[in-house]
PDB file of C-alpha atoms in Angstrom:
ATOM      1  CA  MET A 265     -25.554  84.848 -36.673  1.00  0.00           C
ATOM      2  CA  LYS A 266     -27.755  86.827 -34.392  1.00  0.00           C
ATOM      3  CA  GLU A 267     -27.156  90.521 -33.972  1.00  0.00           C
ATOM      4  CA  ARG A 268     -24.883  91.941 -31.228  1.00  0.00           C
ATOM      5  CA  LEU A 269     -26.320  94.358 -28.559  1.00  0.00           C
ATOM      6  CA  GLY A 270     -24.523  97.247 -30.094  1.00  0.00           C
ATOM      7  CA  GLN A 271     -26.090  96.780 -33.411  1.00  0.00           C
ATOM      8  CA  TYR A 272     -29.570  96.567 -31.730  1.00  0.00           C
ATOM      9  CA  ILE A 273     -29.036  99.757 -29.919  1.00  0.00           C
ATOM     10  CA  ASN A 274     -27.933 101.354 -33.141  1.00  0.00           C
ATOM     11  CA  LYS A 275     -31.148 100.363 -34.830  1.00  0.00           C
ATOM     12  CA  LEU A 276     -33.141 101.639 -31.850  1.00  0.00           C
ATOM     13  CA  MET A 277     -31.354 104.991 -32.128  1.00  0.00           C
ATOM     14  CA  VAL A 278     -32.212 105.127 -35.960  1.00  0.00           C
ATOM     15  CA  ARG A 279     -35.819 104.187 -35.329  1.00  0.00           C
ATOM     16  CA  GLY A 280     -36.114 106.686 -32.370  1.00  0.00           C
ATOM     17  CA  HIS A 281     -34.276 109.570 -34.343  1.00  0.00           C
ATOM     18  CA  TYR A 282     -31.520 109.778 -31.796  1.00  0.00           C
ATOM     19  CA  ASN A 283     -27.833 110.378 -32.319  1.00  0.00           C
ATOM     20  CA  GLN A 284     -25.462 109.063 -29.604  1.00  0.00           C
ATOM     21  CA  SER A 285     -25.349 112.445 -27.746  1.00  0.00           C
ATOM     22  CA  ALA A 286     -29.157 112.857 -27.547  1.00  0.00           C
ATOM     23  CA  LEU A 287     -29.545 109.207 -26.558  1.00  0.00           C
ATOM     24  CA  ALA A 288     -26.718 109.390 -23.931  1.00  0.00           C
ATOM     25  CA  ARG A 289     -28.391 112.541 -22.473  1.00  0.00           C
ATOM     26  CA  GLU A 290     -31.872 110.891 -22.319  1.00  0.00           C
ATOM     27  CA  LEU A 291     -30.340 107.846 -20.561  1.00  0.00           C
ATOM     28  CA  GLY A 292     -28.194 109.945 -18.093  1.00  0.00           C
ATOM     29  CA  ILE A 293     -24.750 108.449 -19.130  1.00  0.00           C
ATOM     30  CA  SER A 294     -21.819 109.922 -21.104  1.00  0.00           C
ATOM     31  CA  ARG A 295     -21.661 109.805 -24.789  1.00  0.00           C
ATOM     32  CA  GLN A 296     -18.381 107.966 -24.600  1.00  0.00           C
ATOM     33  CA  MET A 297     -20.089 105.303 -22.416  1.00  0.00           C
ATOM     34  CA  LEU A 298     -22.900 104.771 -24.917  1.00  0.00           C
ATOM     35  CA  SER A 299     -20.342 104.597 -27.750  1.00  0.00           C
ATOM     36  CA  ASN A 300     -18.495 101.755 -25.923  1.00  0.00           C
ATOM     37  CA  ILE A 301     -21.687  99.955 -25.457  1.00  0.00           C
ATOM     38  CA  VAL A 302     -22.678 100.390 -29.168  1.00  0.00           C
ATOM     39  CA  LEU A 303     -19.100  99.016 -30.028  1.00  0.00           C
ATOM     40  CA  ASP A 304     -19.723  96.218 -27.706  1.00  0.00           C
ATOM     41  CA  GLN A 305     -16.811  97.170 -25.575  1.00  0.00           C
ATOM     42  CA  LYS A 306     -18.814  97.709 -22.476  1.00  0.00           C
ATOM     43  CA  GLU A 307     -21.734  95.801 -20.965  1.00  0.00           C
ATOM     44  CA  VAL A 308     -25.023  97.279 -20.074  1.00  0.00           C
ATOM     45  CA  SER A 309     -25.908  97.378 -16.493  1.00  0.00           C
ATOM     46  CA  LEU A 310     -29.364  96.251 -15.126  1.00  0.00           C
ATOM     47  CA  PRO A 311     -30.567  99.874 -14.345  1.00  0.00           C
ATOM     48  CA  LEU A 312     -29.352 101.171 -17.803  1.00  0.00           C
ATOM     49  CA  SER A 313     -30.948  98.140 -19.498  1.00  0.00           C
ATOM     50  CA  LEU A 314     -34.292  98.969 -17.761  1.00  0.00           C
ATOM     51  CA  LYS A 315     -33.937 102.746 -18.943  1.00  0.00           C
ATOM     52  CA  ILE A 316     -33.480 101.622 -22.490  1.00  0.00           C
ATOM     53  CA  GLU A 317     -36.310  99.234 -22.410  1.00  0.00           C
ATOM     54  CA  SER A 318     -38.525 101.992 -20.934  1.00  0.00           C
ATOM     55  CA  LEU A 319     -37.508 104.611 -23.401  1.00  0.00           C
ATOM     56  CA  PHE A 320     -38.094 102.405 -26.370  1.00  0.00           C
ATOM     57  CA  SER A 321     -41.122 100.450 -24.858  1.00  0.00           C
ATOM     58  CA  LEU A 322     -39.314  97.156 -25.081  1.00  0.00           C
ATOM     59  CA  PRO A 323     -40.316  94.070 -23.200  1.00  0.00           C
ATOM     60  CA  GLU A 324     -38.583  93.895 -19.794  1.00  0.00           C
ATOM     61  CA  GLY A 325     -35.476  91.874 -19.766  1.00  0.00           C
ATOM     62  CA  SER A 326     -34.923  92.145 -23.509  1.00  0.00           C
ATOM     63  CA  ILE A 327     -31.637  94.023 -23.567  1.00  0.00           C
ATOM     64  CA  LEU A 328     -30.036  91.800 -21.006  1.00  0.00           C
ATOM     65  CA  LYS A 329     -31.263  88.794 -22.933  1.00  0.00           C
ATOM     66  CA  ILE A 330     -29.491  90.030 -26.156  1.00  0.00           C
ATOM     67  CA  GLN A 331     -26.462  90.831 -24.086  1.00  0.00           C
ATOM     68  CA  ASN A 332     -26.219  87.344 -22.435  1.00  0.00           C
ATOM     69  CA  ASP A 333     -27.104  85.553 -25.653  1.00  0.00           C
ATOM     70  CA  CYS A 334     -24.281  87.196 -27.291  1.00  0.00           C
ATOM     71  CA  LYS A 335     -21.801  86.271 -24.376  1.00  0.00           C
ATOM     72  CA  ILE A 336     -23.035  82.639 -24.584  1.00  0.00           C
ATOM     73  CA  ARG A 337     -22.401  82.567 -28.362  1.00  0.00           C
ATOM     74  CA  GLN A 338     -18.901  84.059 -27.819  1.00  0.00           C
ATOM     75  CA  TYR A 339     -18.146  81.464 -25.068  1.00  0.00           C
ATOM     76  CA  LYS A 340     -19.294  78.571 -27.282  1.00  0.00           C
ATOM     77  CA  GLU A 341     -17.243  79.766 -30.163  1.00  0.00           C
ATOM     78  CA  LEU A 342     -14.083  79.971 -27.987  1.00  0.00           C
ATOM     79  CA  LEU A 343     -14.807  76.539 -26.566  1.00  0.00           C
ATOM     80  CA  ARG A 344     -15.392  74.934 -29.979  1.00  0.00           C
ATOM     81  CA  GLU A 345     -12.076  76.532 -31.233  1.00  0.00           C
ATOM     82  CA  GLU A 346     -10.252  75.296 -28.160  1.00  0.00           C
ATOM     83  CA  LEU A 347     -11.378  71.773 -28.775  1.00  0.00           C
ATOM     84  CA  PHE A 348     -10.734  71.958 -32.459  1.00  0.00           C
ATOM     85  CA  GLU A 349      -7.044  73.145 -31.742  1.00  0.00           C
ATOM     86  CA  LYS A 350      -6.548  70.297 -29.184  1.00  0.00           C
ATOM     87  CA  LEU A 351      -7.769  67.800 -31.917  1.00  0.00           C
ATOM     88  CA  ILE A 352      -5.274  69.398 -34.476  1.00  0.00           C
ATOM     89  CA  GLN A 353      -2.468  68.825 -31.846  1.00  0.00           C
ATOM     90  CA  ALA A 354      -3.726  65.298 -31.358  1.00  0.00           C
ATOM     91  CA  HIS A 355      -3.495  64.740 -35.155  1.00  0.00           C
ATOM     92  CA  ALA A 356      -7.186  63.719 -35.193  1.00  0.00           C
ATOM     93  CA  PHE A 357      -7.644  64.923 -38.652  1.00  0.00           C
ATOM     94  CA  TRP A 358      -4.451  63.351 -40.227  1.00  0.00           C
ATOM     95  CA  SER A 359      -6.594  61.669 -43.100  1.00  0.00           C
ATOM     96  CA  TYR A 360      -8.392  64.900 -44.075  1.00  0.00           C
ATOM     97  CA  ASP A 361      -7.150  67.138 -46.957  1.00  0.00           C
ATOM     98  CA  GLU A 362      -8.264  70.412 -45.237  1.00  0.00           C
ATOM     99  CA  VAL A 363     -10.228  71.036 -42.153  1.00  0.00           C
ATOM    100  CA  ALA A 364     -11.194  74.317 -40.404  1.00  0.00           C
ATOM    101  CA  ALA A 365     -13.074  74.827 -37.124  1.00  0.00           C
ATOM    102  CA  GLU A 366     -15.732  76.876 -38.941  1.00  0.00           C
ATOM    103  CA  THR A 367     -16.629  74.021 -41.407  1.00  0.00           C
ATOM    104  CA  LEU A 368     -16.280  70.995 -39.222  1.00  0.00           C
ATOM    105  CA  PRO A 369     -19.567  69.425 -38.675  1.00  0.00           C
ATOM    106  CA  ASP A 370     -20.831  69.234 -35.006  1.00  0.00           C
ATOM    107  CA  GLU A 371     -21.273  65.545 -35.340  1.00  0.00           C
ATOM    108  CA  LEU A 372     -17.548  65.104 -36.334  1.00  0.00           C
ATOM    109  CA  LEU A 373     -16.476  67.191 -33.611  1.00  0.00           C
ATOM    110  CA  VAL A 374     -18.261  65.254 -31.001  1.00  0.00           C
ATOM    111  CA  GLU A 375     -16.905  61.856 -32.349  1.00  0.00           C
ATOM    112  CA  LYS A 376     -13.259  63.195 -32.531  1.00  0.00           C
ATOM    113  CA  VAL A 377     -13.361  64.655 -29.007  1.00  0.00           C
ATOM    114  CA  PHE A 378     -14.639  61.343 -27.589  1.00  0.00           C
ATOM    115  CA  VAL A 379     -12.028  59.386 -29.439  1.00  0.00           C
ATOM    116  CA  HIS A 380      -8.852  61.736 -29.081  1.00  0.00           C
ATOM    117  CA  LEU A 381      -9.361  63.799 -26.117  1.00  0.00           C
ATOM    118  CA  ASP A 382      -9.479  63.371 -22.275  1.00  0.00           C
ATOM    119  CA  MET A 383     -12.326  63.397 -19.940  1.00  0.00           C
ATOM    120  CA  ALA A 384     -12.104  67.114 -19.134  1.00  0.00           C
ATOM    121  CA  ASP A 385     -12.474  67.959 -22.813  1.00  0.00           C
ATOM    122  CA  ILE A 386     -15.120  65.403 -23.311  1.00  0.00           C
ATOM    123  CA  ALA A 387     -17.086  67.165 -20.555  1.00  0.00           C
ATOM    124  CA  LYS A 388     -16.809  70.485 -22.401  1.00  0.00           C
ATOM    125  CA  LEU A 389     -19.068  68.942 -25.154  1.00  0.00           C
ATOM    126  CA  PHE A 390     -21.868  69.104 -22.706  1.00  0.00           C
ATOM    127  CA  GLU A 391     -21.465  72.915 -22.560  1.00  0.00           C
ATOM    128  CA  LEU A 392     -21.531  73.073 -26.175  1.00  0.00           C
ATOM    129  CA  TYR A 393     -24.272  70.767 -27.131  1.00  0.00           C
ATOM    130  CA  PRO A 394     -27.508  69.298 -25.554  1.00  0.00           C
ATOM    131  CA  LYS A 395     -26.884  66.031 -23.862  1.00  0.00           C
ATOM    132  CA  LYS A 396     -29.567  64.304 -26.123  1.00  0.00           C
ATOM    133  CA  TYR A 397     -27.632  65.387 -29.210  1.00  0.00           C
ATOM    134  CA  ILE A 398     -24.278  64.111 -27.940  1.00  0.00           C
ATOM    135  CA  HIS A 399     -26.036  60.788 -26.868  1.00  0.00           C
ATOM    136  CA  LYS A 400     -27.578  60.559 -30.456  1.00  0.00           C
ATOM    137  CA  VAL A 401     -24.099  61.075 -32.162  1.00  0.00           C
ATOM    138  CA  TRP A 402     -22.510  58.585 -29.804  1.00  0.00           C
ATOM    139  CA  ARG A 403     -25.236  56.021 -30.219  1.00  0.00           C
ATOM    140  CA  GLU A 404     -25.527  56.291 -33.921  1.00  0.00           C
ATOM    141  CA  ASN A 405     -21.996  56.777 -34.954  1.00  0.00           C
ATOM    142  CA  MET A 406     -19.710  55.229 -32.292  1.00  0.00           C
ATOM    143  CA  ALA A 407     -21.700  52.731 -30.205  1.00  0.00           C
ATOM    144  CA  VAL A 408     -22.134  50.504 -33.347  1.00  0.00           C
ATOM    145  CA  GLN A 409     -18.597  50.265 -34.112  1.00  0.00           C
ATOM    146  CA  GLY A 410     -18.176  46.874 -32.412  1.00  0.00           C
ATOM    147  CA  GLU A 411     -14.820  45.775 -31.118  1.00  0.00           C
ATOM    148  CA  TYR A 412     -12.841  48.854 -32.650  1.00  0.00           C
ATOM    149  CA  LEU A 413     -14.162  51.289 -29.894  1.00  0.00           C
ATOM    150  CA  PHE A 414     -15.618  48.854 -27.486  1.00  0.00           C
ATOM    151  CA  ASP A 415     -13.651  49.741 -24.406  1.00  0.00           C
ATOM    152  CA  LEU A 416     -14.056  53.477 -24.987  1.00  0.00           C
ATOM    153  CA  ASN A 417     -17.723  53.072 -25.537  1.00  0.00           C
ATOM    154  CA  VAL A 418     -18.168  51.093 -22.301  1.00  0.00           C
ATOM    155  CA  MET A 419     -16.461  53.998 -20.492  1.00  0.00           C
ATOM    156  CA  ILE A 420     -18.616  56.647 -22.201  1.00  0.00           C
ATOM    157  CA  ALA A 421     -21.712  54.577 -21.543  1.00  0.00           C
ATOM    158  CA  LEU A 422     -21.037  54.440 -17.898  1.00  0.00           C
ATOM    159  CA  TYR A 423     -19.544  57.707 -17.246  1.00  0.00           C
ATOM    160  CA  PHE A 424     -21.478  60.153 -19.534  1.00  0.00           C
ATOM    161  CA  PHE A 425     -24.781  58.426 -20.176  1.00  0.00           C
ATOM    162  CA  HIS A 426     -25.209  56.141 -16.979  1.00  0.00           C
ATOM    163  CA  ILE A 427     -26.059  53.207 -19.011  1.00  0.00           C
ATOM    164  CA  GLN A 428     -26.690  49.996 -16.868  1.00  0.00           C
ATOM    165  CA  LYS A 429     -24.891  46.910 -18.320  1.00  0.00           C
ATOM    166  CA  PRO A 430     -23.015  49.002 -21.124  1.00  0.00           C
ATOM    167  CA  GLU A 431     -21.547  45.832 -22.756  1.00  0.00           C
ATOM    168  CA  ALA A 432     -25.016  44.348 -23.406  1.00  0.00           C
ATOM    169  CA  TYR A 433     -26.232  47.761 -24.582  1.00  0.00           C
ATOM    170  CA  LEU A 434     -23.398  48.127 -27.070  1.00  0.00           C
ATOM    171  CA  ARG A 435     -23.896  44.575 -28.388  1.00  0.00           C
ATOM    172  CA  ARG A 436     -27.650  45.317 -28.836  1.00  0.00           C
ATOM    173  CA  ARG A 437     -26.823  48.670 -30.736  1.00  0.00           C
ATOM    174  CA  GLU A 438     -24.354  46.843 -32.950  1.00  0.00           C
ATOM    175  CA  MET A 439     -26.896  44.290 -33.884  1.00  0.00           C
ATOM    176  CA  LEU A 440     -29.591  46.826 -34.543  1.00  0.00           C
ATOM    177  CA  HIS A 441     -27.087  48.694 -36.864  1.00  0.00           C
ATOM    178  CA  LEU A 442     -26.056  45.584 -38.737  1.00  0.00           C
ATOM    179  CA  ASN A 443     -29.827  44.605 -39.069  1.00  0.00           C
ATOM    180  CA  LYS A 444     -30.637  47.977 -40.549  1.00  0.00           C
ATOM    181  CA  LEU A 445     -27.638  47.671 -42.977  1.00  0.00           C
ATOM    182  CA  THR A 446     -28.499  44.188 -44.209  1.00  0.00           C
ATOM    183  CA  ARG A 447     -32.217  45.344 -44.608  1.00  0.00           C
ATOM    184  CA  TYR A 448     -31.141  48.054 -47.140  1.00  0.00           C
ATOM    185  CA  ALA A 449     -28.506  45.670 -48.908  1.00  0.00           C
TER     186      ALA A 449
END
């Protein structure tokens, strides 16, 4: 996991031989405010980020990038947990011994969300993963399942991947998959 902004600022303080009081004075903020930033309880403003970058000769925008990257990671973790909880409620893992959000492979999460959750939840996958990845998982693991998921796959092909003639596309994918399996048999 990447480091949080507070951890990064702590490293900068150590490297620059600052304690919190001295750094706060140098930046023109209270020690309490700096403490809250270091504890990741307060966000850094644009002017303050520019002061920190100037003081430590950092590339412009690096402080805000770390802060935003952390917010994105937190948002995605919450979103993944929310989808996982909905899958638990939908009994999507009834045949599994034990399953946890942290250990659930992304590929399986994508498949289970497509099969067990609604359109709004499926749309959340596109906030978690790149569209190319979701399409690959669907194409390789779901679109090849023939009649079992045919109607669902037609809807997915049309709505999420804008595939023209989805029925023909799905039949082709299934045939390619079967040919591949018989080649290895």
